[in-house]
PDB file of C-alpha atoms and ligand atoms in Angstrom:
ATOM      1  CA  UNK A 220     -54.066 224.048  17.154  1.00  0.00           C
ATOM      2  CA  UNK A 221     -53.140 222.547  20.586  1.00  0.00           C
ATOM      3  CA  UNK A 222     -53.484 225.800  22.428  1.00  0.00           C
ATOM      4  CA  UNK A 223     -57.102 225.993  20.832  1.00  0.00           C
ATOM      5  CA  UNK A 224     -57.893 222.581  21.963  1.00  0.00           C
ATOM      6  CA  UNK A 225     -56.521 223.167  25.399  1.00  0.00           C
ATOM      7  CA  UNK A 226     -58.884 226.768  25.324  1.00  0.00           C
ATOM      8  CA  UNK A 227     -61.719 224.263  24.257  1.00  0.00           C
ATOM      9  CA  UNK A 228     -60.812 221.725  26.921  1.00  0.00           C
ATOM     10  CA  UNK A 229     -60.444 224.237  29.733  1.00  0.00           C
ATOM     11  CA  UNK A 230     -64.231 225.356  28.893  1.00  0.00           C
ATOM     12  CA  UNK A 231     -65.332 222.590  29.041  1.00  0.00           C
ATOM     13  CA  UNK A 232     -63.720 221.706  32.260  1.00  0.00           C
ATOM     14  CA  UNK A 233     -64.949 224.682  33.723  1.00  0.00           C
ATOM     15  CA  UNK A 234     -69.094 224.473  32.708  1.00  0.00           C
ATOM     16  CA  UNK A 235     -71.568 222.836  34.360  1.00  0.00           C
ATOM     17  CA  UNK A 236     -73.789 222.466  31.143  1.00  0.00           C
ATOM     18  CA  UNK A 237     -72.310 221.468  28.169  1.00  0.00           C
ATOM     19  CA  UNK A 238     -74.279 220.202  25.157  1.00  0.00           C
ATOM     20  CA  UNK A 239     -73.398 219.487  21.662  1.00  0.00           C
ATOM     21  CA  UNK A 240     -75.352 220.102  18.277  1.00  0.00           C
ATOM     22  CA  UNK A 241     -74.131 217.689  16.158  1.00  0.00           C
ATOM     23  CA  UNK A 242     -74.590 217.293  12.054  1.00  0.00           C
ATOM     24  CA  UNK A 243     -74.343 215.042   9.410  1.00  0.00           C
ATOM     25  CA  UNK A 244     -70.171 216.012   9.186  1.00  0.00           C
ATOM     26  CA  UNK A 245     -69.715 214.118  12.655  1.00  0.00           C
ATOM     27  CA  UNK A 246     -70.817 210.607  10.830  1.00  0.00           C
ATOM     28  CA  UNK A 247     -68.913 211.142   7.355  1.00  0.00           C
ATOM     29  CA  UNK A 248     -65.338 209.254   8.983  1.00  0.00           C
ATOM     30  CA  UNK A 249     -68.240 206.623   9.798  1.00  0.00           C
ATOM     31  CA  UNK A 250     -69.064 206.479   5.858  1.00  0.00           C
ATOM     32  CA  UNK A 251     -72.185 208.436   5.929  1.00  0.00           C
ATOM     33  CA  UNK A 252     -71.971 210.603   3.201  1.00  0.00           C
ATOM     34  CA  UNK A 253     -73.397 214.331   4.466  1.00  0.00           C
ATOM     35  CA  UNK A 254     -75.174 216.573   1.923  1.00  0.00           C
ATOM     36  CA  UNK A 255     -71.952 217.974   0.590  1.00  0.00           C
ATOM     37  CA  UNK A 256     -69.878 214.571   0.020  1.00  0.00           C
ATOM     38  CA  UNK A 257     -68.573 213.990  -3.390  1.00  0.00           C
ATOM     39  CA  UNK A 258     -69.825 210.978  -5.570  1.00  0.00           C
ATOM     40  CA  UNK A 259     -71.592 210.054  -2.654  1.00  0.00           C
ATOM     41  CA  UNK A 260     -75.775 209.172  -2.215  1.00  0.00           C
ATOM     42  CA  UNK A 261     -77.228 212.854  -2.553  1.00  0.00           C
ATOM     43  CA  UNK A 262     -75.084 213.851  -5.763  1.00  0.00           C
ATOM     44  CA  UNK A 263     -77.548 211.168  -6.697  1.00  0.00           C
ATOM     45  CA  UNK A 264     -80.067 211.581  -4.932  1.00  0.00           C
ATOM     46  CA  UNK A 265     -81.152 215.266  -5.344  1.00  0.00           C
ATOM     47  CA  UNK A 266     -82.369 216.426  -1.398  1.00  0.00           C
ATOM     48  CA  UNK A 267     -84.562 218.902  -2.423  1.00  0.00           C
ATOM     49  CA  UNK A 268     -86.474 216.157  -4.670  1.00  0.00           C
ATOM     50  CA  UNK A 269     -86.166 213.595  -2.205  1.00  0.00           C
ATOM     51  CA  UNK A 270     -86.021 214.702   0.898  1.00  0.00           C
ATOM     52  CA  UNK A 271     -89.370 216.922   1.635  1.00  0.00           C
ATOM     53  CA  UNK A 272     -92.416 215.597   2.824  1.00  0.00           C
ATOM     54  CA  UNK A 273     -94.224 217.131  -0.593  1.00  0.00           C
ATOM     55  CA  UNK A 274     -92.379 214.003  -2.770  1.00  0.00           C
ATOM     56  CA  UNK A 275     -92.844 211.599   0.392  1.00  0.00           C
ATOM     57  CA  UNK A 276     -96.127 212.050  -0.040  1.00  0.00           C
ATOM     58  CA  UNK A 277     -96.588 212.721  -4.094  1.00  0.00           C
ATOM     59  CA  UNK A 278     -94.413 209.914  -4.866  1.00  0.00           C
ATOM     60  CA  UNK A 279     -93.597 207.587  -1.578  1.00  0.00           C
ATOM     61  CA  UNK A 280     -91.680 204.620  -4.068  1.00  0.00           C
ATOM     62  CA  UNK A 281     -89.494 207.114  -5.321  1.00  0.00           C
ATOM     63  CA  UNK A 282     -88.658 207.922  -2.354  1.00  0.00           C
ATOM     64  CA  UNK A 283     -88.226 205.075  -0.928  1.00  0.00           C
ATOM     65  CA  UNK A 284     -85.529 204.216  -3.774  1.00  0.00           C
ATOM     66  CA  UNK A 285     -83.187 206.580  -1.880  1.00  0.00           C
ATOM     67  CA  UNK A 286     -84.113 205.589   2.114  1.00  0.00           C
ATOM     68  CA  UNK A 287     -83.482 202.103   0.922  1.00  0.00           C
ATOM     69  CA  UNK A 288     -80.005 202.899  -0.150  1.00  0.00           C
ATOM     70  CA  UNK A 289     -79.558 205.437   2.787  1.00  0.00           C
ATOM     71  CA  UNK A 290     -80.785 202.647   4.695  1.00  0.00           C
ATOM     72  CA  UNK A 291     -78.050 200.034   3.998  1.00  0.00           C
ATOM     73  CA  UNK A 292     -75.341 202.865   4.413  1.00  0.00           C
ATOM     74  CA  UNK A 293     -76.691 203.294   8.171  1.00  0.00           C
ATOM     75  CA  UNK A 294     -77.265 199.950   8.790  1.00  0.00           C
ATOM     76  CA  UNK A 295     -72.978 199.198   8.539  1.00  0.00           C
ATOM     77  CA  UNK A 296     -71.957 202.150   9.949  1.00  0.00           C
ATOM     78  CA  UNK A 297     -70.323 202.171  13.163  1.00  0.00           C
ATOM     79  CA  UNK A 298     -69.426 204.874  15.722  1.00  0.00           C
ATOM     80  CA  UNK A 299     -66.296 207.202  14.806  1.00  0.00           C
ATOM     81  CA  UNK A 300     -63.645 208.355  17.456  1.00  0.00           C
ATOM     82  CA  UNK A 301     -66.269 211.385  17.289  1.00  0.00           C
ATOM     83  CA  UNK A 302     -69.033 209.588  19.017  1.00  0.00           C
ATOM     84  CA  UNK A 303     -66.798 207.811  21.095  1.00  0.00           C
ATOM     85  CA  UNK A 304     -65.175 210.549  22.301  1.00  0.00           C
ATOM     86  CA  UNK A 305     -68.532 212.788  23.014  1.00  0.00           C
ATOM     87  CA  UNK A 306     -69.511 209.566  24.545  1.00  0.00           C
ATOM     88  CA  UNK A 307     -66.590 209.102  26.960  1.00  0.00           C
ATOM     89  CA  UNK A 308     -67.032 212.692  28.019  1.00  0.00           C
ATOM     90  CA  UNK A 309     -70.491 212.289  29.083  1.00  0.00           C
ATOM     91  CA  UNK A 310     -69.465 209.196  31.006  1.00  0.00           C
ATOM     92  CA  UNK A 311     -67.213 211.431  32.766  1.00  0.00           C
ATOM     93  CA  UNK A 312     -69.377 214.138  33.449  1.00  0.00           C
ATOM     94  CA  UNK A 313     -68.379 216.345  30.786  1.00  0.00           C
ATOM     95  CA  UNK A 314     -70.686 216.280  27.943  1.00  0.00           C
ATOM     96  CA  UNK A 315     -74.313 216.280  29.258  1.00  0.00           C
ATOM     97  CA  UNK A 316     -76.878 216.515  26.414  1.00  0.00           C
ATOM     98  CA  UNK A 317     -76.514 215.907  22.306  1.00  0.00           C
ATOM     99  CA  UNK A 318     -78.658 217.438  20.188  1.00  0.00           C
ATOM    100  CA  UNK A 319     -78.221 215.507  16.824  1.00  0.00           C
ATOM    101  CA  UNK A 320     -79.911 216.395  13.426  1.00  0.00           C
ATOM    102  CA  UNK A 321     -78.917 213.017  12.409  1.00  0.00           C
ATOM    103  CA  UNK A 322     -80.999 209.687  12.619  1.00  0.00           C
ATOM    104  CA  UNK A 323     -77.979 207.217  11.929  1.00  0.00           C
ATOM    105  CA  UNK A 324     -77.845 206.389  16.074  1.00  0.00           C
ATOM    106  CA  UNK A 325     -74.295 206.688  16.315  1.00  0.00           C
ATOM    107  CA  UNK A 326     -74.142 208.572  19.343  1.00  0.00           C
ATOM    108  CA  UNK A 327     -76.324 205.876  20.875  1.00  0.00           C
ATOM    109  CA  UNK A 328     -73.877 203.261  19.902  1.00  0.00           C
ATOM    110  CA  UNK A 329     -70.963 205.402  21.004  1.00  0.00           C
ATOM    111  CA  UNK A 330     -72.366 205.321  24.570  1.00  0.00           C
ATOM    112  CA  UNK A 331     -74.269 208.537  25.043  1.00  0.00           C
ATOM    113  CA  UNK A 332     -77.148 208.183  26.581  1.00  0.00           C
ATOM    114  CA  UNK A 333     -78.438 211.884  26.570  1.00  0.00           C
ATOM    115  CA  UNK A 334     -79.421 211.956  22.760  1.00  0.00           C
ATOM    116  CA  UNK A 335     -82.510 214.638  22.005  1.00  0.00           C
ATOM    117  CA  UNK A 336     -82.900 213.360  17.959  1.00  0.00           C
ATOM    118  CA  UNK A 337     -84.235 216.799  16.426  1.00  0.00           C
ATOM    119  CA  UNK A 338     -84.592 215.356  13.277  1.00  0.00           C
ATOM    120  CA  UNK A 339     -86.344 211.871  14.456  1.00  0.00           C
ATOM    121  CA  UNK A 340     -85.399 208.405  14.732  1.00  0.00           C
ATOM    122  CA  UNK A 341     -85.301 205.771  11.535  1.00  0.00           C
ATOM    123  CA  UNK A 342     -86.117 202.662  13.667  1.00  0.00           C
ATOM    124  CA  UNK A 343     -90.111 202.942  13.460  1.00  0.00           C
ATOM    125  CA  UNK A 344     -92.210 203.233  10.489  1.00  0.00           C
ATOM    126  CA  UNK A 345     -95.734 205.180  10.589  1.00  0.00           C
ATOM    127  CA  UNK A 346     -98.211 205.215   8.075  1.00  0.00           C
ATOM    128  CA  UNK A 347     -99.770 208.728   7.156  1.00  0.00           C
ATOM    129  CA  UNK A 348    -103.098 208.170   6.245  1.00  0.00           C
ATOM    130  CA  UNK A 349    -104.243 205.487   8.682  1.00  0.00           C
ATOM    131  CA  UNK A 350    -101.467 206.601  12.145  1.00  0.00           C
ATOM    132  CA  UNK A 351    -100.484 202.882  12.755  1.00  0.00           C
ATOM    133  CA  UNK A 352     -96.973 202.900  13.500  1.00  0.00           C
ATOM    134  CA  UNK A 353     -94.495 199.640  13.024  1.00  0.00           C
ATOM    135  CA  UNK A 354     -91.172 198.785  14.290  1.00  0.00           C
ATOM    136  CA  UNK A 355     -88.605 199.342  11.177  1.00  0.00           C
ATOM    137  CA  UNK A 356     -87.306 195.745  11.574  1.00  0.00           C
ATOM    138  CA  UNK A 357     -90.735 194.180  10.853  1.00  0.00           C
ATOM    139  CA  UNK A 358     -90.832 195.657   7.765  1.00  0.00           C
ATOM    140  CA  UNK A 359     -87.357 194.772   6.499  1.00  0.00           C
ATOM    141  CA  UNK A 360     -88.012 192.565   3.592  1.00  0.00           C
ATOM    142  CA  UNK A 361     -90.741 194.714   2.165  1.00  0.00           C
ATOM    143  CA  UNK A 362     -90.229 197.489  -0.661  1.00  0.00           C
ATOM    144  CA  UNK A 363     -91.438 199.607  -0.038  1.00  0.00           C
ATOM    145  CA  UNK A 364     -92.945 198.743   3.266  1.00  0.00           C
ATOM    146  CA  UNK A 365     -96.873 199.034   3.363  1.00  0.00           C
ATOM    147  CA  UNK A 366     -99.571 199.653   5.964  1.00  0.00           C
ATOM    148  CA  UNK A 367    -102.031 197.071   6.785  1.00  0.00           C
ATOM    149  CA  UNK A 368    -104.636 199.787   5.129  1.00  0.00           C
ATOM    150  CA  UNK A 369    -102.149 199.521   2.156  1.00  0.00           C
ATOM    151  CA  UNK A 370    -100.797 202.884   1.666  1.00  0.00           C
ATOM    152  CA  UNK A 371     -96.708 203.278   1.752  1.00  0.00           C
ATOM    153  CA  UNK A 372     -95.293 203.804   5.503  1.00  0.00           C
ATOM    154  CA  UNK A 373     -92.719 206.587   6.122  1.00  0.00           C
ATOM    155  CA  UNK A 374     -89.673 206.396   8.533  1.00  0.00           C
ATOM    156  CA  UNK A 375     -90.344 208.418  11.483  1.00  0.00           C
ATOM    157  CA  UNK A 376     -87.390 210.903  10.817  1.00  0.00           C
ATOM    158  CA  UNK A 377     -88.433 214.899   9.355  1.00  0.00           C
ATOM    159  CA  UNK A 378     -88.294 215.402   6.256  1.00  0.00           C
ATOM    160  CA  UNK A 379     -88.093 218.778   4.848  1.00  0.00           C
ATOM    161  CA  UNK A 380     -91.629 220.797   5.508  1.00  0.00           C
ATOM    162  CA  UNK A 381     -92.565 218.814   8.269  1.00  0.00           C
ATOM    163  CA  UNK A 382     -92.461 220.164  11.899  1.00  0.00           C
ATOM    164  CA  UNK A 383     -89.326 219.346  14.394  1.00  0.00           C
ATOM    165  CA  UNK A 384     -91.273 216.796  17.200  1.00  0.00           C
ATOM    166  CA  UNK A 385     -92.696 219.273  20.040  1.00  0.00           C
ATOM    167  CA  UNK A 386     -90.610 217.822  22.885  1.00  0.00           C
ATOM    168  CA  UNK A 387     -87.251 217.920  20.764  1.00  0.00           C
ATOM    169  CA  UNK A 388     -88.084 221.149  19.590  1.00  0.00           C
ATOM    170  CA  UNK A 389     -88.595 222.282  23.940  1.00  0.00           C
ATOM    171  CA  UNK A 390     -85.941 220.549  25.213  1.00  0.00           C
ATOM    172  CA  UNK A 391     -83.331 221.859  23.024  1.00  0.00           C
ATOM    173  CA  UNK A 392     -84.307 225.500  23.729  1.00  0.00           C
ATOM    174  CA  UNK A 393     -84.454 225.009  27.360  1.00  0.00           C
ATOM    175  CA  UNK A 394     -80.805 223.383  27.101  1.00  0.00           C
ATOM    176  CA  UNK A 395     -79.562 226.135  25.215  1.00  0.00           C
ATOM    177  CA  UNK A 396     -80.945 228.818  27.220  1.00  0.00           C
ATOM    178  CA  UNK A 397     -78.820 227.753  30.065  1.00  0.00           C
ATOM    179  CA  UNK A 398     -75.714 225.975  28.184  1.00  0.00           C
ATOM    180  CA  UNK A 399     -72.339 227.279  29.249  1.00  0.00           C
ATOM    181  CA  UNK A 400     -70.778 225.685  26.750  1.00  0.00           C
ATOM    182  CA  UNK A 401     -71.895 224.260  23.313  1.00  0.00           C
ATOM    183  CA  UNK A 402     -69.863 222.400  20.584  1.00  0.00           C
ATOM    184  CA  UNK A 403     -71.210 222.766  16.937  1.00  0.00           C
ATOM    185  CA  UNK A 404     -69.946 219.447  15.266  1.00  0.00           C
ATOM    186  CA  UNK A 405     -70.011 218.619  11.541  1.00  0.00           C
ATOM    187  CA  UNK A 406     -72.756 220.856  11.117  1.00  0.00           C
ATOM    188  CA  UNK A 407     -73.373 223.772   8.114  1.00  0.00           C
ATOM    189  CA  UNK A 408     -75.459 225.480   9.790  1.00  0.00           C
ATOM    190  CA  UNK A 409     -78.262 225.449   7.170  1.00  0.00           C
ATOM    191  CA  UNK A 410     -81.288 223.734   8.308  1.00  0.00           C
ATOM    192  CA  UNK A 411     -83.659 225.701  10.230  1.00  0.00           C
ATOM    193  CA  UNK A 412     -84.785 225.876  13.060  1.00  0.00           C
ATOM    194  CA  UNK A 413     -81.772 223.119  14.416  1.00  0.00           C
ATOM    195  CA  UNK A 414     -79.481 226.073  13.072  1.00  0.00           C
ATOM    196  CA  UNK A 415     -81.051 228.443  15.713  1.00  0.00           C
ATOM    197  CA  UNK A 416     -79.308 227.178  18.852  1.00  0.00           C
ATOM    198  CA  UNK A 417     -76.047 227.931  19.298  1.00  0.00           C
ATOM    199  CA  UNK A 418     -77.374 231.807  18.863  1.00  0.00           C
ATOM    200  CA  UNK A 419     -79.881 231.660  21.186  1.00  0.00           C
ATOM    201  CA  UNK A 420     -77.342 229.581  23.647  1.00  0.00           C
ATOM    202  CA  UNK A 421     -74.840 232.433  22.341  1.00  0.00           C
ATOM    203  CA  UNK A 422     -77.274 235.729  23.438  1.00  0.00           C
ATOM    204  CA  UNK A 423     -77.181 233.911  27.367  1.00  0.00           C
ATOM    205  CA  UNK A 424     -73.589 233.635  27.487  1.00  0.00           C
ATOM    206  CA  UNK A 425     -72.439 230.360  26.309  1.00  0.00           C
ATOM    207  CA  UNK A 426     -69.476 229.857  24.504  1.00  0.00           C
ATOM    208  CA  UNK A 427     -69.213 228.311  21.133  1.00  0.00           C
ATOM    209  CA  UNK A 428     -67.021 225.290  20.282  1.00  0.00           C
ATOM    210  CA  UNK A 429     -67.236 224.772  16.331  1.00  0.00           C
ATOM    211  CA  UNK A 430     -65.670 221.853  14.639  1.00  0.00           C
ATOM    212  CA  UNK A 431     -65.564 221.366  11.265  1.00  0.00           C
ATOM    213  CA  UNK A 432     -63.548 220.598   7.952  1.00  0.00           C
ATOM    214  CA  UNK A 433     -64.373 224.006   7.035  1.00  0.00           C
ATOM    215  CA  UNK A 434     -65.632 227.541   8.163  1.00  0.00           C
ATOM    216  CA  UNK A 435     -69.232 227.894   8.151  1.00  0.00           C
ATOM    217  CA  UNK A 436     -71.390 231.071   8.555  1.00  0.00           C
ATOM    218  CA  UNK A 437     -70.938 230.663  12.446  1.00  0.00           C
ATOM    219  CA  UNK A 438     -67.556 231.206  12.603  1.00  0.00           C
ATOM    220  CA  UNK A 439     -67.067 234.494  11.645  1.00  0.00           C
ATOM    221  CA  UNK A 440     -70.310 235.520  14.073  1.00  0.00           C
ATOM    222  CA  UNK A 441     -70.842 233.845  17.134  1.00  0.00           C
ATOM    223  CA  UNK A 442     -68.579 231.085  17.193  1.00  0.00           C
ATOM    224  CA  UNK A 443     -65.369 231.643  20.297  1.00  0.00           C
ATOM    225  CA  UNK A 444     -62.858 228.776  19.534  1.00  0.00           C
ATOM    226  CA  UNK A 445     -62.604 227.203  16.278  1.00  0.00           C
ATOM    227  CA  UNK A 446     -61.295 223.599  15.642  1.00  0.00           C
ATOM    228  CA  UNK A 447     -60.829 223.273  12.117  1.00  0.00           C
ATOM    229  CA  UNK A 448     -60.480 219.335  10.988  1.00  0.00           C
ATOM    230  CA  UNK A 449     -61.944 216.140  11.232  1.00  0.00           C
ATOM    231  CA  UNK A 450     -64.119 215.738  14.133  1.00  0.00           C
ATOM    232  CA  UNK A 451     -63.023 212.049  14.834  1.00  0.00           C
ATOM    233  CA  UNK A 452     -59.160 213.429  15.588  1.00  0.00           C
ATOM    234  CA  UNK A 453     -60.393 217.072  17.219  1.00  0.00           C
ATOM    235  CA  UNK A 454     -62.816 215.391  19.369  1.00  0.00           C
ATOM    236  CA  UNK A 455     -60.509 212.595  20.680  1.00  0.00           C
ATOM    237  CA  UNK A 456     -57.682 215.475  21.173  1.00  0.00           C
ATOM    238  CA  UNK A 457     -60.135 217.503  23.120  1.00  0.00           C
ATOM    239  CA  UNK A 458     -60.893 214.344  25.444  1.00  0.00           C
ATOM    240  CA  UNK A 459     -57.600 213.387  25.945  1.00  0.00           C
ATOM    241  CA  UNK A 460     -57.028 217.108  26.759  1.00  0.00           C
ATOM    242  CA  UNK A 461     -59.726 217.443  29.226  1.00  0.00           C
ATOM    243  CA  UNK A 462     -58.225 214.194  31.045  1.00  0.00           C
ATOM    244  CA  UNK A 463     -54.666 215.266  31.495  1.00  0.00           C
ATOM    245  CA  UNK A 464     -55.680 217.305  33.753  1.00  0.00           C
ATOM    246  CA  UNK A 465     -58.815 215.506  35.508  1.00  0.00           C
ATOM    247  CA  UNK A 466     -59.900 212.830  37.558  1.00  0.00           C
ATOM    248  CA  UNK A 467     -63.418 212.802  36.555  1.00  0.00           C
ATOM    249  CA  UNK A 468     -66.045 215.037  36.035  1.00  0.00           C
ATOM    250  CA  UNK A 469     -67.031 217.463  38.811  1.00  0.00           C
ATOM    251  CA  UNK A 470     -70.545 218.310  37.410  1.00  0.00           C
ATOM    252  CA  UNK A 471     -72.370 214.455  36.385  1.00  0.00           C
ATOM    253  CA  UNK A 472     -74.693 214.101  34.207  1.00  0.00           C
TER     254      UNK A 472
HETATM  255  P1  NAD B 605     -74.513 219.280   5.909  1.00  0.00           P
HETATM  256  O1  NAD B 605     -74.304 218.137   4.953  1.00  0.00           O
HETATM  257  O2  NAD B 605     -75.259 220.473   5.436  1.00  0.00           O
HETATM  258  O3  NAD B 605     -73.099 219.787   6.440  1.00  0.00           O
HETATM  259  C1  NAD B 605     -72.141 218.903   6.932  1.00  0.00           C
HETATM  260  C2  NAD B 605     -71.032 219.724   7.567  1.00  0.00           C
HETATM  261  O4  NAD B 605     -70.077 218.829   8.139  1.00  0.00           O
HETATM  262  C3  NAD B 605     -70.271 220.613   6.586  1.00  0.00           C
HETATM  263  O5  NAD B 605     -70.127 221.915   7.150  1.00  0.00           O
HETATM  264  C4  NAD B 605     -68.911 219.916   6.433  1.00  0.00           C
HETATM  265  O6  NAD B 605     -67.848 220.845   6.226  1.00  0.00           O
HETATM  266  C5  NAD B 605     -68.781 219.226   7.774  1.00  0.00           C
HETATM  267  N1  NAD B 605     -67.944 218.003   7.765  1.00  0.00           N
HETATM  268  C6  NAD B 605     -67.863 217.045   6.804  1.00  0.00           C
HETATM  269  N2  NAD B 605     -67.047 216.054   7.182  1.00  0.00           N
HETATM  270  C7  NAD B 605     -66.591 216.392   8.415  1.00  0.00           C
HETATM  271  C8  NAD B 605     -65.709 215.781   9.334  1.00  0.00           C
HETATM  272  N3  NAD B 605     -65.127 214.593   9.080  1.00  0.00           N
HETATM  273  N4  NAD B 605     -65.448 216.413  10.504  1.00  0.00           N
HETATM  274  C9  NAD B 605     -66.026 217.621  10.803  1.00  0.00           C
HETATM  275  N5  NAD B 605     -66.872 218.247   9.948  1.00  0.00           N
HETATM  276  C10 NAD B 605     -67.161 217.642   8.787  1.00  0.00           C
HETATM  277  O7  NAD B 605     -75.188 218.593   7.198  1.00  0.00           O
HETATM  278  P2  NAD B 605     -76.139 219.186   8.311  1.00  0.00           P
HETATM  279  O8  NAD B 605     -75.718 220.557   8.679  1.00  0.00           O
HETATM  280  O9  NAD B 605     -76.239 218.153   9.349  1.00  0.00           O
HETATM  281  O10 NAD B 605     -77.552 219.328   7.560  1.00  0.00           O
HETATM  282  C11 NAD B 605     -78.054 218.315   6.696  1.00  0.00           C
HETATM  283  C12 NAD B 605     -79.367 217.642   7.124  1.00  0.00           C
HETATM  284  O11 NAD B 605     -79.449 216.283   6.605  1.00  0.00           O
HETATM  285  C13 NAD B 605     -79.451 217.449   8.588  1.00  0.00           C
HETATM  286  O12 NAD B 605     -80.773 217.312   8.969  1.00  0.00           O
HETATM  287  C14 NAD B 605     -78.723 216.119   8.720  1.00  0.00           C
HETATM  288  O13 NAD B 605     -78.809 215.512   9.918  1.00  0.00           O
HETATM  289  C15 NAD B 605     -79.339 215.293   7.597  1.00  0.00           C
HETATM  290  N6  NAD B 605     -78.421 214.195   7.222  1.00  0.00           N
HETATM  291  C16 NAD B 605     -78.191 213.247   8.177  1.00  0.00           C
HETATM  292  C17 NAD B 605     -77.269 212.237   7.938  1.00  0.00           C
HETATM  293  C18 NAD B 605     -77.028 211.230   9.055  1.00  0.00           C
HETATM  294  O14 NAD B 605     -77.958 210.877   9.812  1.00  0.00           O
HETATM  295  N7  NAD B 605     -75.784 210.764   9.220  1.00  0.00           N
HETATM  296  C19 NAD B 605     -76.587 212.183   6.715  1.00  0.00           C
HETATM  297  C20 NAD B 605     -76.890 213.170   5.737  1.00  0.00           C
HETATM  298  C21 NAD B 605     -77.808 214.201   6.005  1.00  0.00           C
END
């Protein structure tokens, strides 16, 4: 494993773009359960019922019994040694954009600045029917949180069946058109069209970092080094990696 991390390391050293995709798996040491987590909120809390814009909108309480509880989960978590780690990298030039499906803001609090959130942001509140928008924290003591018009408001993150915000959606493609390097953390792979850019960063040369607990289907096709464990230790190892041998980072941010 070492000699993997110092391949890892050494690419990164040696790119001037790096980015990461990061998925729910990069959280779970932070005690957000991902989609696969045992006993946890979705064995529960059935995504495909309760996570698509179709039940949002057919049945918004429901719903909201399930963002209230994913809610609470999010609002104690804390950055891993995963987020740290990606974070201290940027700081030192190595790590330059984060593309995360998630909407926890970890990465925020673990320094990086560069976030792109593909899959929106959980700290405003918009209501569908009228377009006022409200800041999540107003809204706090309310369940589930209404509109001035009435109607049932609806964090601004995607839920299944709804589109991927344009600029996200741009940015991300532009970034992985010219990535040299990309790291695929905690991710399956699964949800399109997020699961879409480490190929098309792959077909213009980059090389593909993937850590995770286990394989996925990107290891076996695109993916060049594989780090298979817990993203809080691999990451951290990787860092500490990249500064035995470095000053500071020769491409910033
Ligand atoms: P997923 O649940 O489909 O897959 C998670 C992946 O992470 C798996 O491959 C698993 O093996 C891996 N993993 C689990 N623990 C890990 C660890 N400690 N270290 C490294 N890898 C680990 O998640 P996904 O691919 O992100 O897709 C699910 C969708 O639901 C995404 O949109 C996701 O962001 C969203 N979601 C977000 C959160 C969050 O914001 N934290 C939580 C749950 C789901």
């Amino acid at each position: 494993m070492q000699e993997l991390i110092e391949k890892a390391a050494a690419a990164v050293k040696s790119s001037k773009l790096t980015i990461a995709l990061t998925g729910a798996g990069i959280s779970v040491e932070s005690g957000i359960p991902d989609f696969r987590s045992a006993g946890g909120l979705w064995t529960r809390y059935d995504p495909s019922e309760y996570a698509t814009i179709d039940a949002f909108v057919s049945s918004p309480e429901k719903v909201w019994e399930m963002l209230k509880e994913m809610g609470e989960i999010v609002g104690k978590a804390r950055p891993n040694k995963a987020h740290l780690g990606l974070g201290e990298l940027e700081r030192m030039g190595y790590m330059h954009f984060i593309i995360t499906q998630n909407i926890d803001n970890l990465h925020q609090a673990g320094g990086s600045r560069n976030v792109i959130e593909y899959h929106g942001n959980a700290s405003t509140l918009s209501c569908l029917w009228c377009g006022r928008t409200y800041r999540s924290e107003e809204k706090l003591h309310e369940h589930p949180p209404r509109c001035s018009c009435k109607k049932v408001l609806k964090p601004d993150v995607i839920f299944f069946g709804e589109a991927i915000p344009s600029e996200a959606l741009s940015r991300s493609y532009e970034l992985a058109s010219r990535a040299q390097v990309v790291m695929v953390v905690g991710t399956s792979a699964t949800v399109s069209p997020a699961n879409t850019i480490p190929a098309a960063a792959k077909r213009r040369g980059a090389t593909i970092i993937e850590i995770n607990m286990e394989r996925t289907h990107l290891t076996d096709t695109i993916t060049d080094i594989f780090l298979e464990g817990s993203a809080g230790s691999l990451i951290w190892d990787l860092l500490e990696a990249v500064k035995k041998t470095s000053s500071g980072g020769i491409f910033p941010a």
